[in-house]
Protein backbone atom coordinates (compact mmCIF):
# COMPACT_ATOMS: atom_id res chain seq x y z
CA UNK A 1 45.58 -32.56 18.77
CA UNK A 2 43.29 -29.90 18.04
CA UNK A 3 39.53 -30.17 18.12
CA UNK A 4 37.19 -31.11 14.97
CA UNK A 5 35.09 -28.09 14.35
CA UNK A 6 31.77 -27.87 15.93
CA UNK A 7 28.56 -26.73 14.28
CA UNK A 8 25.86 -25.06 16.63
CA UNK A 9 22.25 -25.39 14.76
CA UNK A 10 20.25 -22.49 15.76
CA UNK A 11 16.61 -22.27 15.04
CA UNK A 12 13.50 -21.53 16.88
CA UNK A 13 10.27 -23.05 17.69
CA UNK A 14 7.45 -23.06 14.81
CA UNK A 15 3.77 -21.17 14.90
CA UNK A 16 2.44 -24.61 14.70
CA UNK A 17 4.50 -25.78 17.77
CA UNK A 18 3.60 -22.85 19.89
CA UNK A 19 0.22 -23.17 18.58
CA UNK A 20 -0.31 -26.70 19.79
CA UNK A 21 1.79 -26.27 22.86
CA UNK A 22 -0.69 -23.52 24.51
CA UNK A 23 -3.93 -25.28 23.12
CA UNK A 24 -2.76 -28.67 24.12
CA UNK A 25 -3.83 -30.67 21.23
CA UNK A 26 -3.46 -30.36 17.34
CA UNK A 27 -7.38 -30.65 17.40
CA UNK A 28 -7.57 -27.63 19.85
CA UNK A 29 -5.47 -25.53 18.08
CA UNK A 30 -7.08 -26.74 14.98
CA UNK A 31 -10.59 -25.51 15.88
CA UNK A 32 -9.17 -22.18 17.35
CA UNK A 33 -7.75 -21.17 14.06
CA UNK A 34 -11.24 -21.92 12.20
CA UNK A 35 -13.19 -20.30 14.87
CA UNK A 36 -11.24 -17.09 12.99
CA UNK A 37 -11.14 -18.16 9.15
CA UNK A 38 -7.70 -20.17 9.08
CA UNK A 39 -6.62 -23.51 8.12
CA UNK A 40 -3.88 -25.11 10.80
CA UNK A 41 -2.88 -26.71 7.59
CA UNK A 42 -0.34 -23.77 6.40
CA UNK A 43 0.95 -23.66 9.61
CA UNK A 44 1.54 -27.49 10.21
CA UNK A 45 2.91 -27.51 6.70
CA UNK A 46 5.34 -24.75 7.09
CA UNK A 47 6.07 -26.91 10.34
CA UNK A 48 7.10 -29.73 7.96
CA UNK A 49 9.25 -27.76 5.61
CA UNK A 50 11.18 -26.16 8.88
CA UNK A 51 11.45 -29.52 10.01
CA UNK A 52 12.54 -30.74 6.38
CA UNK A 53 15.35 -28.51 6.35
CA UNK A 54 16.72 -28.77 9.93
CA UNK A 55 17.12 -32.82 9.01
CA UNK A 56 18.68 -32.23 6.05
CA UNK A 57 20.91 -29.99 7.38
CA UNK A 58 21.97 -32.11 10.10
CA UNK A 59 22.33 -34.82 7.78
CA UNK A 60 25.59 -32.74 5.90
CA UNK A 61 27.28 -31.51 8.44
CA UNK A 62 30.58 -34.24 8.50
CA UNK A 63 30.46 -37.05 10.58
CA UNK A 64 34.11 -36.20 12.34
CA UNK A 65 32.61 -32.32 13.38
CA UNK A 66 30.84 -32.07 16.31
CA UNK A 67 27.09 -30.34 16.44
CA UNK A 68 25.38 -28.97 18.97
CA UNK A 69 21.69 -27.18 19.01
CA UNK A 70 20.31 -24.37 20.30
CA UNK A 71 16.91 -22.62 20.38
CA UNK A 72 16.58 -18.95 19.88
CA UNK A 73 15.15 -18.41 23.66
CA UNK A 74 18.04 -19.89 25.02
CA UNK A 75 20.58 -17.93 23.22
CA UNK A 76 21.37 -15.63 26.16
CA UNK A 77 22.15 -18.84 27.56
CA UNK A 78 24.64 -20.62 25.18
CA UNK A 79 28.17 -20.27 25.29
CA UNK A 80 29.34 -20.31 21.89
CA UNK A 81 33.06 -21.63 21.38
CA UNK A 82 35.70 -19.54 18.66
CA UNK A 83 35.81 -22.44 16.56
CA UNK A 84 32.49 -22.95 16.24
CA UNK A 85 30.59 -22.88 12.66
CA UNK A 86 27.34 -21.30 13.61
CA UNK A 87 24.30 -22.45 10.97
CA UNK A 88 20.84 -20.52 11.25
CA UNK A 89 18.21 -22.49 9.84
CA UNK A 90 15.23 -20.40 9.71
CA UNK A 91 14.20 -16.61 8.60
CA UNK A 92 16.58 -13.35 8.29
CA UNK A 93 15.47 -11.99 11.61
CA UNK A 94 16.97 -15.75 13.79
CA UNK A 95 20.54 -14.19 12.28
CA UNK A 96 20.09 -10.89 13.75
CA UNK A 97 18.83 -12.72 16.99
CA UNK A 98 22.32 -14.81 17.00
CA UNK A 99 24.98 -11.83 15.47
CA UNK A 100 25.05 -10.13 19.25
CA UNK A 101 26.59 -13.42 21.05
CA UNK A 102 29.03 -14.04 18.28
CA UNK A 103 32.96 -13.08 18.27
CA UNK A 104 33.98 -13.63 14.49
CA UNK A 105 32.75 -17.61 14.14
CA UNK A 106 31.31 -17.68 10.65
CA UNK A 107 27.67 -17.79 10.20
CA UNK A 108 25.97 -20.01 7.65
CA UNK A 109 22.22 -18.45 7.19
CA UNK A 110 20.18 -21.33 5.46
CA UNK A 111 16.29 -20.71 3.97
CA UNK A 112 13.83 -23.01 5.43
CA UNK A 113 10.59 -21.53 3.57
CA UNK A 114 12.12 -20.56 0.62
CA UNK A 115 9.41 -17.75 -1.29
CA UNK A 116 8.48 -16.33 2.26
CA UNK A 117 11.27 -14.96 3.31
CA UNK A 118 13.22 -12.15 1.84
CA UNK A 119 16.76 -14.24 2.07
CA UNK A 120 19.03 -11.18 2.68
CA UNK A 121 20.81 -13.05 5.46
CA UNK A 122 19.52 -16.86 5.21
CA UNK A 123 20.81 -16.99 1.93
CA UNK A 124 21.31 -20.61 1.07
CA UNK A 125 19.32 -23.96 1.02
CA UNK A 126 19.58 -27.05 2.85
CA UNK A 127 21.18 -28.71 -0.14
CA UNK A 128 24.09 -26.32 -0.44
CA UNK A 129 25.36 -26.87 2.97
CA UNK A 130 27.30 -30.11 2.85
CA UNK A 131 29.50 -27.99 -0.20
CA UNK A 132 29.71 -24.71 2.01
CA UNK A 133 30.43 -26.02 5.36
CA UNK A 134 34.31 -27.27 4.69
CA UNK A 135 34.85 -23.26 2.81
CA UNK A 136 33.02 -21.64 5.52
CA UNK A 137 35.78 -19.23 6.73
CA UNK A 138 36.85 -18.26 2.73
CA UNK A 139 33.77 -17.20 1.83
CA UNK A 140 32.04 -14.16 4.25
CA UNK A 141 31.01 -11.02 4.14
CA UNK A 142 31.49 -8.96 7.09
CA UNK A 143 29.10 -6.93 7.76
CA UNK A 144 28.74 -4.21 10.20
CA UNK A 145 27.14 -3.88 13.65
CA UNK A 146 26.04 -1.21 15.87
CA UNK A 147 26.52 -0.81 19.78
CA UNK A 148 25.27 1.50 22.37
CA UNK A 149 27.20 1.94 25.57
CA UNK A 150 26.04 2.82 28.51
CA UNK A 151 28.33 4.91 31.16
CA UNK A 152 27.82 1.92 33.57
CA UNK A 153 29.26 -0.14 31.33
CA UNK A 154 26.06 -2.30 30.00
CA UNK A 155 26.54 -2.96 26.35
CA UNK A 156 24.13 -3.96 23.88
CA UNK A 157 24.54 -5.41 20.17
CA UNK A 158 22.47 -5.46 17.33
CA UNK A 159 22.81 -5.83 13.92
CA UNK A 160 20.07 -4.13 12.19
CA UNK A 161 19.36 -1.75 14.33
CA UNK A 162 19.42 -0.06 18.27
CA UNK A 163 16.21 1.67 19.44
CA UNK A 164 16.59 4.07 22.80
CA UNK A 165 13.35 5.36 24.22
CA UNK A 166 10.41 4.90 26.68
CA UNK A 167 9.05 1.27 27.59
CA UNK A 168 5.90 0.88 26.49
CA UNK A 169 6.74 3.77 23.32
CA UNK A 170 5.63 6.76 25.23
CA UNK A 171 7.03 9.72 25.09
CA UNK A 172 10.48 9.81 26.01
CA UNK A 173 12.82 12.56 27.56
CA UNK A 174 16.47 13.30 27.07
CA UNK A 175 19.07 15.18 25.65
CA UNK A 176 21.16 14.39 22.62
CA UNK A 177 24.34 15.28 21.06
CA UNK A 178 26.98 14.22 19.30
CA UNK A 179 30.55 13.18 20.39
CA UNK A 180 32.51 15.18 17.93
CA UNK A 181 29.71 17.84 17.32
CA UNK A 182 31.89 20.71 19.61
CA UNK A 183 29.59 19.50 22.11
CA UNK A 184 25.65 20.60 21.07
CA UNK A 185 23.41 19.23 22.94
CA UNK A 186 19.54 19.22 22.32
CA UNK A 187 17.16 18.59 25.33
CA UNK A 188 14.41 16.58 23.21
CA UNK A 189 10.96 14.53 23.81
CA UNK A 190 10.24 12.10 21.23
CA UNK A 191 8.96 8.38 20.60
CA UNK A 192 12.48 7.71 20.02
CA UNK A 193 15.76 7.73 18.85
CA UNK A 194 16.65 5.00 15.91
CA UNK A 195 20.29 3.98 14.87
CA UNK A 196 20.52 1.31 12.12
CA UNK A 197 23.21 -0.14 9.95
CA UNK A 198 23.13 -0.92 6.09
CA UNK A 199 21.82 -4.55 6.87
CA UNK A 200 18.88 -2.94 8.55
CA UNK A 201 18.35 -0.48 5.66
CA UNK A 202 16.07 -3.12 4.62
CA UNK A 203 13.58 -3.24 7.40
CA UNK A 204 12.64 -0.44 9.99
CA UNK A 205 15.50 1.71 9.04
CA UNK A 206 14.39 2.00 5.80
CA UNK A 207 10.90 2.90 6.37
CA UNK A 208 11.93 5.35 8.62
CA UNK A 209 14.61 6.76 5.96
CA UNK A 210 11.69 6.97 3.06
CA UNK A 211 9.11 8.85 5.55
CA UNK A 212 11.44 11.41 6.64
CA UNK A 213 12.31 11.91 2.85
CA UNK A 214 15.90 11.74 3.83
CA UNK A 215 18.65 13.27 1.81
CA UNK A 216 21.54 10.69 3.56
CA UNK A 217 22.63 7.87 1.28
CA UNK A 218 21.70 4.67 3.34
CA UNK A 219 24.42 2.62 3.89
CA UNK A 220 25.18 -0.58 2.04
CA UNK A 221 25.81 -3.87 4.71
CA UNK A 222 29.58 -3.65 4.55
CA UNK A 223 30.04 -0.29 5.12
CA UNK A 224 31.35 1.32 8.61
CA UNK A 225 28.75 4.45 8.66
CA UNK A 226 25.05 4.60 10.40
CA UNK A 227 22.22 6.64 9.94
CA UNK A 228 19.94 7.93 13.31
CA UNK A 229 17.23 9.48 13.40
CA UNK A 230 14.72 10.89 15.91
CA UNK A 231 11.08 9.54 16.28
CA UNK A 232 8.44 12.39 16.15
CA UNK A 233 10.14 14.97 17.78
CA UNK A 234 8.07 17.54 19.95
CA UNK A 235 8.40 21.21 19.61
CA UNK A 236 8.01 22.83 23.55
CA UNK A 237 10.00 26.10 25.00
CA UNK A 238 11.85 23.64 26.84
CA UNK A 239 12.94 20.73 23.73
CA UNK A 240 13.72 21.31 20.08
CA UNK A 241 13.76 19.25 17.38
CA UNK A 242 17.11 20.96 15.16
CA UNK A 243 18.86 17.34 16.12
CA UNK A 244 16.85 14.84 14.33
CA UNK A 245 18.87 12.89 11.74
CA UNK A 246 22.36 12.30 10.75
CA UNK A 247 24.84 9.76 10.16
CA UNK A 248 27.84 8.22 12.20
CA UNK A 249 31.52 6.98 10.54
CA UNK A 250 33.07 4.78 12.09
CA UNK A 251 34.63 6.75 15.07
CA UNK A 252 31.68 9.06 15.81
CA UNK A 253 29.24 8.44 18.73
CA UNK A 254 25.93 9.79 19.28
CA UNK A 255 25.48 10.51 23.07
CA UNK A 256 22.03 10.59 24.82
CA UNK A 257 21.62 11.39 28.82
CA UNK A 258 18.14 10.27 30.01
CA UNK A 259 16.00 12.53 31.42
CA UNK A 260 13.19 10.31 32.33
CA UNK A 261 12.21 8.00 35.09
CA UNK A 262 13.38 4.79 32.71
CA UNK A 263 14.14 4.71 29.31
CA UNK A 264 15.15 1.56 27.20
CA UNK A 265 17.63 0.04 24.57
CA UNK A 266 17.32 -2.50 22.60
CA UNK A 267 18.31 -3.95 19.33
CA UNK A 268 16.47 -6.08 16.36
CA UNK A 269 13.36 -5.77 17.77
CA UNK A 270 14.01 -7.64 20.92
CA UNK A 271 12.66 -5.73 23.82
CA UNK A 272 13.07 -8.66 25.84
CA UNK A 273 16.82 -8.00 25.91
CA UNK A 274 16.85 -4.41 26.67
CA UNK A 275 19.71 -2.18 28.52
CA UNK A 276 17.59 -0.17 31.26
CA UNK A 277 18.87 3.45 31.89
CA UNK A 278 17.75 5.36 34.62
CA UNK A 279 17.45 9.23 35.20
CA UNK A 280 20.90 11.14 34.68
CA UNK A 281 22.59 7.85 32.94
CA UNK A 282 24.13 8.60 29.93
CA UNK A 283 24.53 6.25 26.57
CA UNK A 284 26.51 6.08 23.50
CA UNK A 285 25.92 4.68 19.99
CA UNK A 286 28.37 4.07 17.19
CA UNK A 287 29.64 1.28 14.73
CA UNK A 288 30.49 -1.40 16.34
CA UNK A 289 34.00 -2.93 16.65
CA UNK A 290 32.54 -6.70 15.95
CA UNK A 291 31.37 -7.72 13.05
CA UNK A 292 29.07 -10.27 11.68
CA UNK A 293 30.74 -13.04 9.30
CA UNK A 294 28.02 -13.87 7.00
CA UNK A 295 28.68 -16.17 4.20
CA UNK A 296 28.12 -14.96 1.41
């Protein structure tokens, strides 16, 4: 007999909790907020709606599945299952947060402050769950992720978007080339190099894309192609700056050897969760062969 489904509820603590849980008391946290002009109202309200949601939530998920929870601190932590139904209650970013320790289970993003948050992945309300959660697995969109490799084998995840550069955003030191490029290679100091998918063409990505006044089509969520670019290159007799944007199909890899004590990579914003490279190590980024099952 096989196993009734099992939903996995991730969401993450609230301002208002981590308010209250370094002040130690509502009251405490209450008067540090008006000591700088804000009401711990909004915040303990939002609290409520989050808390709302998450209820009503649990409340439609079928009484013959199985549910589990998990907070978005301890998701390094959780072993998710392949027949798992994974439901996000919270804001876009919590999906990104979950999409690197998934393989295929279909993820449900549901809205808990409707009006503050953009809904490009949460995309549903509470009430819509007890209809979506039997269809789950007819109804996604898979979209794309991106990877970066190092030549240790450390792998990193992310579905908006990858970051490779100094700790701390200094100025970081490498050289960079493509894969099927003939082999050009650029020696290069920057803040950075960026490589972001068509789900991230909404955030950082994007704001990147419209300062460079970039000619590349950004890609839509779906689609197997990236766009990188390089962060402020610097102009020396020993690094150039004729490598600083481009875009990556689905079989191309962008390769970057560190030449720096320590450079970083990490992915939607996460630094926490960051692949270390060390002097000489070498890295490489590219569509990833996972992909997220949103539904839609």
């Amino acid at each position: 007999m096989s196993l009734a489904p099992r939903v996995v509820l991730v969401h993450r603590t609230t301002e208002y909790e981590e308010l209250v849980a370094h002040h130690g008391t509502h009251g405490q946290a209450a008067f540090f907020l008006s000591s700088r002009g804000r009401d711990i109202e909004e915040l303990a309200e939002r609290h409520r709606r989050t808390r709302a949601a998450l209820a009503e939530v649990t409340a439609a998920i079928p009484l013959t599945w199985r549910q589990s929870r998990v907070e978005r601190a301890d998701l390094d932590r959780f072993l998710f299952a392949p027949e798992d139904v994974v439901v996000v209650v919270g804001q876009d970013g919590l999906v990104a947060n979950v999409a690197k320790y998934l393989a295929g289970q279909p993820v449900l993003g549901v809205d808990a402050d409707p009006g503050r948050n953009p809904g490009v992945l949460v995309r549903h309300r509470p009430a819509e769950v007890a209809r979506l959660l039997p269809a789950v697995d007819r109804e996604v969109d898979e979209l794309t992720m991106v990877e970066a490799v190092a030549d240790d084998t450390q792998r990193l995840l992310a579905l908006n978007e990858i970051y490779l550069g100094a700790a701390g955003h200094q100025t970081a030191r490498y050289r960079l080339g493509l894969d099927d490029d003939g082999g050009a290679v650029e020696a290069q100091a920057s803040s950075g190099v960026l490589v972001g998918t068509g789900t991230g063409a909404t955030g950082w990505l994007r704001s990147v894309w419209r300062e460079r006044g970039a000619q590349l089509r950004l890609p839509s969520p779906s689609e197997e192609r990236l766009l990188w670019f390089v962060r402020e290159a610097w102009p020396s007799p020993a690094t150039g700056t004729s490598l600083v944007a481009g875009e990556l199909s689905a079989s191309a890899r962008l390769r970057l050897t560190v030449e720096s004590e320590r450079l970083i990579a990490f992915g939607d914003g996460m630094e926490g969760d960051a692949v270390e490279l060390t002097w000489g190590q070498s890295v490489r980024v590219g569509v990833c062969r996972e992909r997220l099952r949103l539904v839609g």
